[in-house]
Short mmCIF file of N, CA and C in Angstrom, two decimals:
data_model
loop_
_atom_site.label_atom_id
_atom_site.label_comp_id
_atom_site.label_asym_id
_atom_site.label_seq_id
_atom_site.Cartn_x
_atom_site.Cartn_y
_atom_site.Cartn_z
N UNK A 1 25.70 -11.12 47.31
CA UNK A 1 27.07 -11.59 47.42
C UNK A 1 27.76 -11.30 46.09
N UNK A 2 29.15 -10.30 46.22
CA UNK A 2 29.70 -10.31 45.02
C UNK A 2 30.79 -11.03 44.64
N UNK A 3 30.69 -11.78 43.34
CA UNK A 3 31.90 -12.88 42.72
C UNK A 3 33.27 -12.34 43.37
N UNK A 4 33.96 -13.44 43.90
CA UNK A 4 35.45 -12.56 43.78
C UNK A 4 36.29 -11.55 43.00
N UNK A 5 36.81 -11.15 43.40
CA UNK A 5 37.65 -9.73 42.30
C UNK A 5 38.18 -10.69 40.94
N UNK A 6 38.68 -12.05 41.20
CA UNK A 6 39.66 -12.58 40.08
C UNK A 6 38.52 -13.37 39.32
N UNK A 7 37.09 -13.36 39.38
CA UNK A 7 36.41 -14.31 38.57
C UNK A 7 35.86 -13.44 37.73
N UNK A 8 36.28 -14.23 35.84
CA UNK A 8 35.97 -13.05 34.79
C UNK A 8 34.13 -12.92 34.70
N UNK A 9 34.07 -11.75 34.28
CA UNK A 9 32.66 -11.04 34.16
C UNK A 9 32.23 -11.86 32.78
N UNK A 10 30.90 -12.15 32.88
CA UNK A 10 30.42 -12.47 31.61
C UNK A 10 30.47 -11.25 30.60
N UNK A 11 30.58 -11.46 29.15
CA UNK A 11 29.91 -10.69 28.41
C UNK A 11 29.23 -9.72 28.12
N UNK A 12 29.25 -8.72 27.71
CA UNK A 12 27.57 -7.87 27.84
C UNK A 12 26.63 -8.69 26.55
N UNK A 13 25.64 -8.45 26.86
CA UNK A 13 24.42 -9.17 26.11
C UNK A 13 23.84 -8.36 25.48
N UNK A 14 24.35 -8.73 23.92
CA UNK A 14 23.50 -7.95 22.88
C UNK A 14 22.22 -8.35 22.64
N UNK A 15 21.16 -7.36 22.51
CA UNK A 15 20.19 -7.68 21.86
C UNK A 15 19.69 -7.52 20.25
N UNK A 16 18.89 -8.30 19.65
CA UNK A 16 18.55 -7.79 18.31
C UNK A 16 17.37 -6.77 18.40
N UNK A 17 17.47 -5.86 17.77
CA UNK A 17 16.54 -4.95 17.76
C UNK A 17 15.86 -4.66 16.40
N UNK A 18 14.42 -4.57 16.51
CA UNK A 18 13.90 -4.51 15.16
C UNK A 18 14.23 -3.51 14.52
N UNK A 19 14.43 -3.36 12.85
CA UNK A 19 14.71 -2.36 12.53
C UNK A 19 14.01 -1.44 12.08
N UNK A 20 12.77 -1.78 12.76
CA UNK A 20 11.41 -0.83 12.51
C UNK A 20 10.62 -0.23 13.28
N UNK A 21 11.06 -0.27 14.36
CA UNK A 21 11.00 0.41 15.74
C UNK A 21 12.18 0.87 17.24
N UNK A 22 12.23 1.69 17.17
CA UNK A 22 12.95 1.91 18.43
C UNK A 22 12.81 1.12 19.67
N UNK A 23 12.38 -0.08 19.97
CA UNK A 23 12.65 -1.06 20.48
C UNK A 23 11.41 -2.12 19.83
N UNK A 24 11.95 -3.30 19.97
CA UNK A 24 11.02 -4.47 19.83
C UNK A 24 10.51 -4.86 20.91
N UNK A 25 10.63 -4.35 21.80
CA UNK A 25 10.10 -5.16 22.70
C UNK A 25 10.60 -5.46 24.25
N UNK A 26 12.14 -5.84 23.48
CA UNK A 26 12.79 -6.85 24.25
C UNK A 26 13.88 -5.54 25.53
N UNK A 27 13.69 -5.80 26.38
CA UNK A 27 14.81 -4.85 27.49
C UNK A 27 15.95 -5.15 27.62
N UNK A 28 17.05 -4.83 28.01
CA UNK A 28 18.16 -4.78 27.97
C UNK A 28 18.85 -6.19 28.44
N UNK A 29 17.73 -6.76 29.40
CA UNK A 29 18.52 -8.15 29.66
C UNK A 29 18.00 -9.30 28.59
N UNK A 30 17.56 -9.05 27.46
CA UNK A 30 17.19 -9.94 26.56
C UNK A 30 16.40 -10.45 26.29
N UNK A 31 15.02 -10.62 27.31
CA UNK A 31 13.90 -10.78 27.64
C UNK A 31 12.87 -10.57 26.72
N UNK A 32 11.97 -11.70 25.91
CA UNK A 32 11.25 -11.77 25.19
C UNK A 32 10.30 -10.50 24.92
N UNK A 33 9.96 -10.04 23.51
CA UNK A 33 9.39 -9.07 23.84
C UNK A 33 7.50 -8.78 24.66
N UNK A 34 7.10 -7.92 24.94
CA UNK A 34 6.10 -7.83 25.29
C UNK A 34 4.87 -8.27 23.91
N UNK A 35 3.88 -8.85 24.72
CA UNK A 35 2.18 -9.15 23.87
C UNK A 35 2.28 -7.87 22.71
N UNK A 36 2.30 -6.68 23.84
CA UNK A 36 1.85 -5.16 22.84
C UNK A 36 2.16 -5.07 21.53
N UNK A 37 3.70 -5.77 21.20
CA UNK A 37 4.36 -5.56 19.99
C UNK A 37 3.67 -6.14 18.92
N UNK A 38 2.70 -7.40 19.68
CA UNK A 38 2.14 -7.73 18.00
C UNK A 38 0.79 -7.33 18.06
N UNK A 39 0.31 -6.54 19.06
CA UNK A 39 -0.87 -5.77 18.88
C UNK A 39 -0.64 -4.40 18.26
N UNK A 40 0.54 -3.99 18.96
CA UNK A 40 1.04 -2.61 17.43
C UNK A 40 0.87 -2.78 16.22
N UNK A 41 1.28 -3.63 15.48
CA UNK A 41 1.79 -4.18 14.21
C UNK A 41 0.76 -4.86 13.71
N UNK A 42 -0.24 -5.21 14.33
CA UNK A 42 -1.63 -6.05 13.48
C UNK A 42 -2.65 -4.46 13.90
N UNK A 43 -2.47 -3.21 14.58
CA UNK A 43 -3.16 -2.25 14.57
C UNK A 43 -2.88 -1.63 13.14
N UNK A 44 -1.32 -1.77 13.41
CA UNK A 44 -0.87 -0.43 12.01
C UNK A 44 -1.13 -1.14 10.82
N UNK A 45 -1.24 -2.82 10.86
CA UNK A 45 -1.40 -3.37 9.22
C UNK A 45 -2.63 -2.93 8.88
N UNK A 46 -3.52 -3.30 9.61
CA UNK A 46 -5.07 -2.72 9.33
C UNK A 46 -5.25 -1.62 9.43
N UNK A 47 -4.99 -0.66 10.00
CA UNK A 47 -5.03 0.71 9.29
C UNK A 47 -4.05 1.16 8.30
N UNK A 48 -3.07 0.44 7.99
CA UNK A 48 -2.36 1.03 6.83
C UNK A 48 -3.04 0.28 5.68
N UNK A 49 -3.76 -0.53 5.43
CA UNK A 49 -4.92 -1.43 4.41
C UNK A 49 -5.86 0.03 4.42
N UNK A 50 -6.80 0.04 5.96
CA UNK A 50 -7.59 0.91 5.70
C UNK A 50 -7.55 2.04 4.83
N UNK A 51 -6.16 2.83 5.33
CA UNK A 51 -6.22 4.12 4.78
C UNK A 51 -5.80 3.87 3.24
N UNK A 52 -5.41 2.83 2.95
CA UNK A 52 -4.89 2.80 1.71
C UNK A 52 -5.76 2.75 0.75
N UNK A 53 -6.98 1.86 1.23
CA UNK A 53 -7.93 2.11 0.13
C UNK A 53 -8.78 2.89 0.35
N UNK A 54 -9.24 3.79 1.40
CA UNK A 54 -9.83 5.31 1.31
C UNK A 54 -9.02 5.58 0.38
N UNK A 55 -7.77 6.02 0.13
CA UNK A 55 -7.12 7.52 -0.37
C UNK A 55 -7.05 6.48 -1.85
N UNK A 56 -7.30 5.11 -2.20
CA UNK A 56 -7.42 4.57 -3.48
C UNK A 56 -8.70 5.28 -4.13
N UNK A 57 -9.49 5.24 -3.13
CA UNK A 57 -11.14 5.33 -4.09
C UNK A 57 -11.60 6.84 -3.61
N UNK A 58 -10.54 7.47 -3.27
CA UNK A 58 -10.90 9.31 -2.79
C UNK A 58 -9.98 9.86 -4.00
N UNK A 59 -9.10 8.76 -4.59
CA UNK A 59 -8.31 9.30 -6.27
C UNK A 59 -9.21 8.95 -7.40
N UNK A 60 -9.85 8.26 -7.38
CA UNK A 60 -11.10 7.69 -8.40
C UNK A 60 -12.10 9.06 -8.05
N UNK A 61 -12.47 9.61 -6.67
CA UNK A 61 -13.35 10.56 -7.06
C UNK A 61 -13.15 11.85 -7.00
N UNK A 62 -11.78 11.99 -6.53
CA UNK A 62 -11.29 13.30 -7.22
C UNK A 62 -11.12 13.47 -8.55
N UNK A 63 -10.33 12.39 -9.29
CA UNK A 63 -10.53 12.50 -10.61
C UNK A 63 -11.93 12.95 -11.37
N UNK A 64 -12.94 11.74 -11.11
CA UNK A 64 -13.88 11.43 -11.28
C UNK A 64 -14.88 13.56 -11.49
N UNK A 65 -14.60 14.07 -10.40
CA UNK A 65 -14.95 15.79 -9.81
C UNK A 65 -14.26 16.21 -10.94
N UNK A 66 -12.79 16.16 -11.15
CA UNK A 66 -12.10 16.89 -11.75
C UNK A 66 -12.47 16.64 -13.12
N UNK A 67 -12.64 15.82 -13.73
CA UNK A 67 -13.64 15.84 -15.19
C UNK A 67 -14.59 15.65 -15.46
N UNK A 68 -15.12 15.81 -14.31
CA UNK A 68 -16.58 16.58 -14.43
C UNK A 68 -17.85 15.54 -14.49
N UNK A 69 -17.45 14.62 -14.11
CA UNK A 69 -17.88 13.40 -13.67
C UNK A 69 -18.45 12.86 -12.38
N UNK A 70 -20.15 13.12 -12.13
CA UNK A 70 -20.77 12.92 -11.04
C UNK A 70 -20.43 11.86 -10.28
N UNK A 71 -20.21 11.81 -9.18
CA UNK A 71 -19.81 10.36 -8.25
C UNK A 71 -20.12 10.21 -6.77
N UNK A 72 -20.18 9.71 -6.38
CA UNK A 72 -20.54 9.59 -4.77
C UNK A 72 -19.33 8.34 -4.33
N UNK A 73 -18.81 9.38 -3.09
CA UNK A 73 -17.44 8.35 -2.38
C UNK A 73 -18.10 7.47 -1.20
N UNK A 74 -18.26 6.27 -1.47
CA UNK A 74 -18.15 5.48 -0.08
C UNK A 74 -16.42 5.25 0.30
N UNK A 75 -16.85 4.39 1.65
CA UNK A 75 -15.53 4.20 2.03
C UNK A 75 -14.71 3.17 1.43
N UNK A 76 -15.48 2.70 0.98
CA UNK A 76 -14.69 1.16 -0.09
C UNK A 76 -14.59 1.56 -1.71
N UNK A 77 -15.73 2.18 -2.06
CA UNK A 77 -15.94 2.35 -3.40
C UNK A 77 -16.48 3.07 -4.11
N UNK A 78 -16.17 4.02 -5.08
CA UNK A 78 -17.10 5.12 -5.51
C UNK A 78 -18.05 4.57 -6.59
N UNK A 79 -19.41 5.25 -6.56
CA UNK A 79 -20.14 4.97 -7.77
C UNK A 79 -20.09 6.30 -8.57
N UNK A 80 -20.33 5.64 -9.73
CA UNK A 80 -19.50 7.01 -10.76
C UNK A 80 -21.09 6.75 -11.57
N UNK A 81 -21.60 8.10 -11.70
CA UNK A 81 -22.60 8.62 -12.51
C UNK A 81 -22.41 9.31 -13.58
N UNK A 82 -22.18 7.83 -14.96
CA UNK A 82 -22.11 8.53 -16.21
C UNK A 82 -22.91 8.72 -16.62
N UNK A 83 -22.90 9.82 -17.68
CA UNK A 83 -23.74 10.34 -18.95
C UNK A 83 -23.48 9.43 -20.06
N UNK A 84 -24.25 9.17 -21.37
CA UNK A 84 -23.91 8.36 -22.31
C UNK A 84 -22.61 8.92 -22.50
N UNK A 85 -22.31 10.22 -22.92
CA UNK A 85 -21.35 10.72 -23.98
C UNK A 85 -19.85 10.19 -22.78
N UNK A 86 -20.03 10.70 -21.76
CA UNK A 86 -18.48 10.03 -20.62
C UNK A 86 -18.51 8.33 -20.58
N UNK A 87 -19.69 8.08 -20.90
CA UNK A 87 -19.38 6.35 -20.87
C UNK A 87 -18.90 6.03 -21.43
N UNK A 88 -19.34 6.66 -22.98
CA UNK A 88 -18.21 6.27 -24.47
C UNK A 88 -16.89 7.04 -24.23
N UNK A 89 -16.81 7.78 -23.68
CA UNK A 89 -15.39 8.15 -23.75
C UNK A 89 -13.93 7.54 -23.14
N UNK A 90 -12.61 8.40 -22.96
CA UNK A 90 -11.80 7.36 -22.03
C UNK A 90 -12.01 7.88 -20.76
N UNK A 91 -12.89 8.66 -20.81
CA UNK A 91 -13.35 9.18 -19.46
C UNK A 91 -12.66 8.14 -17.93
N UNK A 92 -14.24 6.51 -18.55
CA UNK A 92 -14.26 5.62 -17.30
C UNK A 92 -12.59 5.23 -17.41
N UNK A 93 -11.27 4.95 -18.55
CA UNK A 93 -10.59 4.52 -18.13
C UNK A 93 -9.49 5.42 -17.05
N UNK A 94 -9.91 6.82 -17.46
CA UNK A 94 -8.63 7.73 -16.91
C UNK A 94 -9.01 7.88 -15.17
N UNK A 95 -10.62 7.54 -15.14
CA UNK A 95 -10.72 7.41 -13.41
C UNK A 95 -10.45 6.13 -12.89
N UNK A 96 -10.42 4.94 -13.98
CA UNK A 96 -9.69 3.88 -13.14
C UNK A 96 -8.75 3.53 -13.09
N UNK A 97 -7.88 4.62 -13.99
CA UNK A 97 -6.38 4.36 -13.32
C UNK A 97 -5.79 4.88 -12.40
N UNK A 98 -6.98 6.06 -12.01
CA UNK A 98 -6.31 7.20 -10.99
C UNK A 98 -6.25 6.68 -9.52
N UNK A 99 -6.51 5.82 -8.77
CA UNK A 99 -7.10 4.75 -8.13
C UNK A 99 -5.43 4.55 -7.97
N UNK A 100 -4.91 3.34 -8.73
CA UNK A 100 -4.01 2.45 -8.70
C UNK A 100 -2.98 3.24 -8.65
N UNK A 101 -2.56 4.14 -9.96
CA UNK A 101 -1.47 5.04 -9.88
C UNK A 101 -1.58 5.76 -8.68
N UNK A 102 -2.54 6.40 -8.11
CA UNK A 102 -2.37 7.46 -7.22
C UNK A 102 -1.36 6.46 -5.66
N UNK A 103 -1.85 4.95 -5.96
CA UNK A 103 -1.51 4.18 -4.68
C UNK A 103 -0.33 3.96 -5.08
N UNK A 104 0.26 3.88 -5.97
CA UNK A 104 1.80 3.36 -6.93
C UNK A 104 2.93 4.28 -5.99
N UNK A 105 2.47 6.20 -6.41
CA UNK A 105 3.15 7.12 -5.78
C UNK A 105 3.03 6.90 -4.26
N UNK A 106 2.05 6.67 -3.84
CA UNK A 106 2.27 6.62 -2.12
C UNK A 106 2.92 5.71 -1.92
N UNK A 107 2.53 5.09 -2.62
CA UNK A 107 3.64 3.45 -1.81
C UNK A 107 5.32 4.29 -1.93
N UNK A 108 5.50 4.41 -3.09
CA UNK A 108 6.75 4.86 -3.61
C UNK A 108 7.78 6.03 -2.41
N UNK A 109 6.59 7.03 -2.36
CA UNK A 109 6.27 8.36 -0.98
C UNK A 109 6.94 7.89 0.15
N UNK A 110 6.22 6.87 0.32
CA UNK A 110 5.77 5.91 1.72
C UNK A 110 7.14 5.47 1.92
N UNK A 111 7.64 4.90 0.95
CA UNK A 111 8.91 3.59 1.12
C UNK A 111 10.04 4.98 1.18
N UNK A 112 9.96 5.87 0.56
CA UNK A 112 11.28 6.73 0.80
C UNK A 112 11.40 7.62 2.05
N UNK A 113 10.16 7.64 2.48
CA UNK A 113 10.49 8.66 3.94
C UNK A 113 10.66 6.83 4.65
N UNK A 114 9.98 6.24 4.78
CA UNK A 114 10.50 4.97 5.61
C UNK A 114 11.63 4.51 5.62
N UNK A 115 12.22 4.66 4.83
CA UNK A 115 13.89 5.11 4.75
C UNK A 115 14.77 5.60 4.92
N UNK A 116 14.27 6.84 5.48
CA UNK A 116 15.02 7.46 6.12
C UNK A 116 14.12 8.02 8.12
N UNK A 117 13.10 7.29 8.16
CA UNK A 117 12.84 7.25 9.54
C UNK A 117 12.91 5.61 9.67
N UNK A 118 13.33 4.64 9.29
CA UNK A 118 13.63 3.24 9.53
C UNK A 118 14.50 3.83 10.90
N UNK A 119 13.25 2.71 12.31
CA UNK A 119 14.03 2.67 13.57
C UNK A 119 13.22 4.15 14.44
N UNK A 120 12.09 4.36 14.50
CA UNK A 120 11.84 5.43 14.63
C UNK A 120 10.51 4.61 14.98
N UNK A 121 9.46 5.42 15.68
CA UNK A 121 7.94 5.02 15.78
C UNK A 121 7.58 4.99 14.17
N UNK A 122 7.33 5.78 13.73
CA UNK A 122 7.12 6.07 12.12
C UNK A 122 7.56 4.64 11.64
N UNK A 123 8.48 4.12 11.66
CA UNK A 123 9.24 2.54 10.31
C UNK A 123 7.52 1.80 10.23
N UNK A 124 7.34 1.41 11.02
CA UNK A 124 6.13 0.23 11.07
C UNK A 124 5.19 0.87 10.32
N UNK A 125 4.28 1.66 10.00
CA UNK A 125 3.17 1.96 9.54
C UNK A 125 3.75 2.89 8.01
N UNK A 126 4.68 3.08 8.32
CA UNK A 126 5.11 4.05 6.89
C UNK A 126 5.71 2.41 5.90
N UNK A 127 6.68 1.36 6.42
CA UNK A 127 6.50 0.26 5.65
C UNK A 127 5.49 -0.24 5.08
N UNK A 128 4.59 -0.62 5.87
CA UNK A 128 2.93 -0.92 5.49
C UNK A 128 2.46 -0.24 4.98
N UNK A 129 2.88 1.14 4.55
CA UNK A 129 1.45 1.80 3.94
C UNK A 129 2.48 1.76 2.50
N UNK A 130 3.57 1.71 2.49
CA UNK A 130 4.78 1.64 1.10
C UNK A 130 4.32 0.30 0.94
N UNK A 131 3.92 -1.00 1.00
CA UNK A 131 3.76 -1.67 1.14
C UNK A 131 1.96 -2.47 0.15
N UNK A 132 1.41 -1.77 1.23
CA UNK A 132 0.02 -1.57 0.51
C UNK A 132 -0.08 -0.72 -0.56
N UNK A 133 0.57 0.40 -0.62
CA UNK A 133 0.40 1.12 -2.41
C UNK A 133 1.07 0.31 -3.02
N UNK A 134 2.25 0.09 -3.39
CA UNK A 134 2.47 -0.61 -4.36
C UNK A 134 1.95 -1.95 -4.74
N UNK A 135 1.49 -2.55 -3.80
CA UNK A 135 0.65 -3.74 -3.69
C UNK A 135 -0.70 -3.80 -4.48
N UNK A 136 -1.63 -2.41 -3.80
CA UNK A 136 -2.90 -2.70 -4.90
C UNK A 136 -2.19 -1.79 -6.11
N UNK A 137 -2.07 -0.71 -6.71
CA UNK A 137 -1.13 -0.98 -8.18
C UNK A 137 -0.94 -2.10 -8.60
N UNK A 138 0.43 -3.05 -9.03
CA UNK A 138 0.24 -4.46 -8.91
C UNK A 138 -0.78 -5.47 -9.25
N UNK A 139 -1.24 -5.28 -8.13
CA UNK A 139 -2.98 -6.15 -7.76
C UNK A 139 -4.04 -5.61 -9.37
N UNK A 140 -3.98 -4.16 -8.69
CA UNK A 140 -5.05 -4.49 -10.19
C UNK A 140 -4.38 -4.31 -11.22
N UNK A 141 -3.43 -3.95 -11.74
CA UNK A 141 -2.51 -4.72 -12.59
C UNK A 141 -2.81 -5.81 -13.59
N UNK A 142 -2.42 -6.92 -12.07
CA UNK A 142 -2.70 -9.01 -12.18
C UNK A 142 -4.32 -8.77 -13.52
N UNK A 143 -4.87 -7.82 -12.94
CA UNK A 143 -7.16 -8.36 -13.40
C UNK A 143 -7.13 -7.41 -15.05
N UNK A 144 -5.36 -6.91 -15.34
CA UNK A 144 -5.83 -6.07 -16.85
C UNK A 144 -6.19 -7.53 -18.13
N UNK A 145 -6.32 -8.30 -17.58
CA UNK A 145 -6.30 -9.63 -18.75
C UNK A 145 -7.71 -10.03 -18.51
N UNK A 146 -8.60 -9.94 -17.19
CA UNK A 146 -9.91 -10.14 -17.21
C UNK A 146 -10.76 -8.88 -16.71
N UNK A 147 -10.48 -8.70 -15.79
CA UNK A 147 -11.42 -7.78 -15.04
C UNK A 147 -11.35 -6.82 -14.23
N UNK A 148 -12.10 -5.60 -14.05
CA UNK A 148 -11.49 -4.41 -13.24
C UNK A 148 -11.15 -3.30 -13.91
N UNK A 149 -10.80 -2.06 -13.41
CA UNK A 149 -10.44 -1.07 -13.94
C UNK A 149 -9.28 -0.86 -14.87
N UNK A 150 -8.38 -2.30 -14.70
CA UNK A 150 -7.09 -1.85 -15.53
C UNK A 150 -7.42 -2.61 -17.21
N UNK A 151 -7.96 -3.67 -17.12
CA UNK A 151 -9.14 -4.60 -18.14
C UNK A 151 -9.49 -3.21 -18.51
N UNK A 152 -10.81 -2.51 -17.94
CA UNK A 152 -11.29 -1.76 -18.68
C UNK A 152 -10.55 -0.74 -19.66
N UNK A 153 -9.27 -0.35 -19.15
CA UNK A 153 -8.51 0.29 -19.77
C UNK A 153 -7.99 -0.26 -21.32
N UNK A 154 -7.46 -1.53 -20.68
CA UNK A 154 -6.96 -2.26 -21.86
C UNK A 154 -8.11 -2.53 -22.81
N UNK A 155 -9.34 -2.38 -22.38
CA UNK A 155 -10.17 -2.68 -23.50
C UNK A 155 -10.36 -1.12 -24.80
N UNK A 156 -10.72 -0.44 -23.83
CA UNK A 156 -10.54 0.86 -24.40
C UNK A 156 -9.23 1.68 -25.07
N UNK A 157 -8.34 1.14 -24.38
CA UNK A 157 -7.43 1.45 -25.64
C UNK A 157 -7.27 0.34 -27.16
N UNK A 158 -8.06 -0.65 -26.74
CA UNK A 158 -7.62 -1.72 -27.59
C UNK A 158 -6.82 -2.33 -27.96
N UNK A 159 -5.93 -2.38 -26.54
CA UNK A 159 -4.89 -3.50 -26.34
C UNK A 159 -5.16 -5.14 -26.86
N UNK A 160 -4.06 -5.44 -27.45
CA UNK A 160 -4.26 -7.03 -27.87
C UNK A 160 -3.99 -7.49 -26.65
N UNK A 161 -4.93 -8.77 -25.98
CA UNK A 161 -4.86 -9.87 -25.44
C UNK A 161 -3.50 -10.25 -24.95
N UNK A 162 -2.45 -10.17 -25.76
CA UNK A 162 -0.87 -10.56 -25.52
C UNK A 162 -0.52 -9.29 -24.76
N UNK A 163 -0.52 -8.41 -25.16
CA UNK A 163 -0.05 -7.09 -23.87
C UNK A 163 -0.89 -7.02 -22.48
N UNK A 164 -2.43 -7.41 -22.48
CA UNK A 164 -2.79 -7.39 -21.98
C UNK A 164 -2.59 -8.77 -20.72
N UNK A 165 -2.35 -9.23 -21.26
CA UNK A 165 -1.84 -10.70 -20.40
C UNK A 165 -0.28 -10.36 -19.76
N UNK A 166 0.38 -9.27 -20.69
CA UNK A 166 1.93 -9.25 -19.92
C UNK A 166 1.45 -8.59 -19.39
N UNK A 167 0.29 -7.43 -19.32
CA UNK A 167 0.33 -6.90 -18.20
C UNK A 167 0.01 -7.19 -17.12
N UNK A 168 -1.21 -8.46 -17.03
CA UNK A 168 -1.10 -9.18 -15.87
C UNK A 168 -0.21 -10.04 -14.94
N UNK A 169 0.61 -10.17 -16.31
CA UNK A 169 2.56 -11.48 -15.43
C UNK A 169 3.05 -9.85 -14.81
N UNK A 170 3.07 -9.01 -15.15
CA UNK A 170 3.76 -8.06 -14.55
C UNK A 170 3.29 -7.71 -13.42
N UNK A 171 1.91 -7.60 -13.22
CA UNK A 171 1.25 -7.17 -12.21
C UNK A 171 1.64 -8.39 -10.71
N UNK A 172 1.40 -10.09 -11.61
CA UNK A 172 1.95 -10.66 -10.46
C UNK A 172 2.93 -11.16 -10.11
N UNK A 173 4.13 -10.33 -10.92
CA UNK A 173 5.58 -10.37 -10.30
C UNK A 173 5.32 -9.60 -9.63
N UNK A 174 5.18 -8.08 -9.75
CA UNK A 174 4.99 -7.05 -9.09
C UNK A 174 4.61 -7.04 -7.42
N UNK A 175 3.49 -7.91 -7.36
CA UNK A 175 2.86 -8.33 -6.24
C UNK A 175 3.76 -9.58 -5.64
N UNK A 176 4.59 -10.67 -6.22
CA UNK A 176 5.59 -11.19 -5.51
C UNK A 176 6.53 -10.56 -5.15
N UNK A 177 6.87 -9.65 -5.71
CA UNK A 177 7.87 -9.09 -5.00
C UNK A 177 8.21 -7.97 -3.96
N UNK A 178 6.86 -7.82 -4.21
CA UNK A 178 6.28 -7.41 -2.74
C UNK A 178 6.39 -7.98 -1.36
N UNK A 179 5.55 -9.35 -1.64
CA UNK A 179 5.61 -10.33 -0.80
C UNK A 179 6.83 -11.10 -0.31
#
């Protein structure tokens, strides 16, 4: 049965649409979105984690190759086979920064093409992976005041304690403002 000719039409009904996918979910009559959407988005977080720290600890052993520095890549973590003379050197610090920096640029990579495919299949997993690089950067960052590869650095250059501590407030602004 159709309304009379003189009774006004509702509205059209906007929806919000995420701005990180070509639809959220939701169909044209407004309708909550589907389960799938947060099974997308908890797929792509964990593989954008995953891949992030492969290609973290596949920059530790490329470096690691590239100066000549024996190593074996697991998927979490490389073990690095020094000689006395590379132990004393800045050898161990220049492969543990290659790690963090190498994740700094992807994130960086990451966040500028996500910027210009924001709203596209691509937004969701290219955020997250801009997301996760700059994040562990950051992260180990926070550990240059105790522990970890960026510590080790600061020890070896023989950073004072006071730089070494801003570099940890930096690391966890860095990482809030992420968050």
């Amino acid at each position: 049965v159709n309304p009379p000719a003189d009774t006004p039409s509702a509205p059209p009904v906007r929806v919000a649409v995420s701005p990180l996918t070509p639809s959220s979910g939701a169909d044209r009559t407004g309708a909550a979105p589907s389960r799938g959407w947060v099974l997308r988005a908890t797929v792509w977080f964990a593989a954008a984690s995953m891949l992030t720290t492969i290609l973290h600890e596949l920059a530790h052993a490329t470096t690691a190759f590239a100066l000549g520095v024996r190593s074996t890549l697991f998927g979490y973590f490389v073990d690095l086979d020094f000689t006395d003379w590379q132990r004393s050197s800045r050898l161990p610090a220049i492969i543990g920064v290659a790690g963090p920096t190498f994740c700094l640029a992807f994130g960086i990579v990451s966040w500028w093409v996500f910027r210009r495919k924001r709203g596209s299949a691509a937004g969701l997993p290219l955020l997250y992976l801009s997301a996760f690089g700059v994040a562990t950067f950051f992260g180990n960052m926070m550990s240059m005041s105790s522990v970890g590869r960026f510590s080790r650095v600061g020890v070896d250059l023989g950073l004072p304690m006071a730089v070494r501590y801003g570099g940890t407030t930096i690391g966890a602004l860095g990482v809030i403002g992420i968050e």
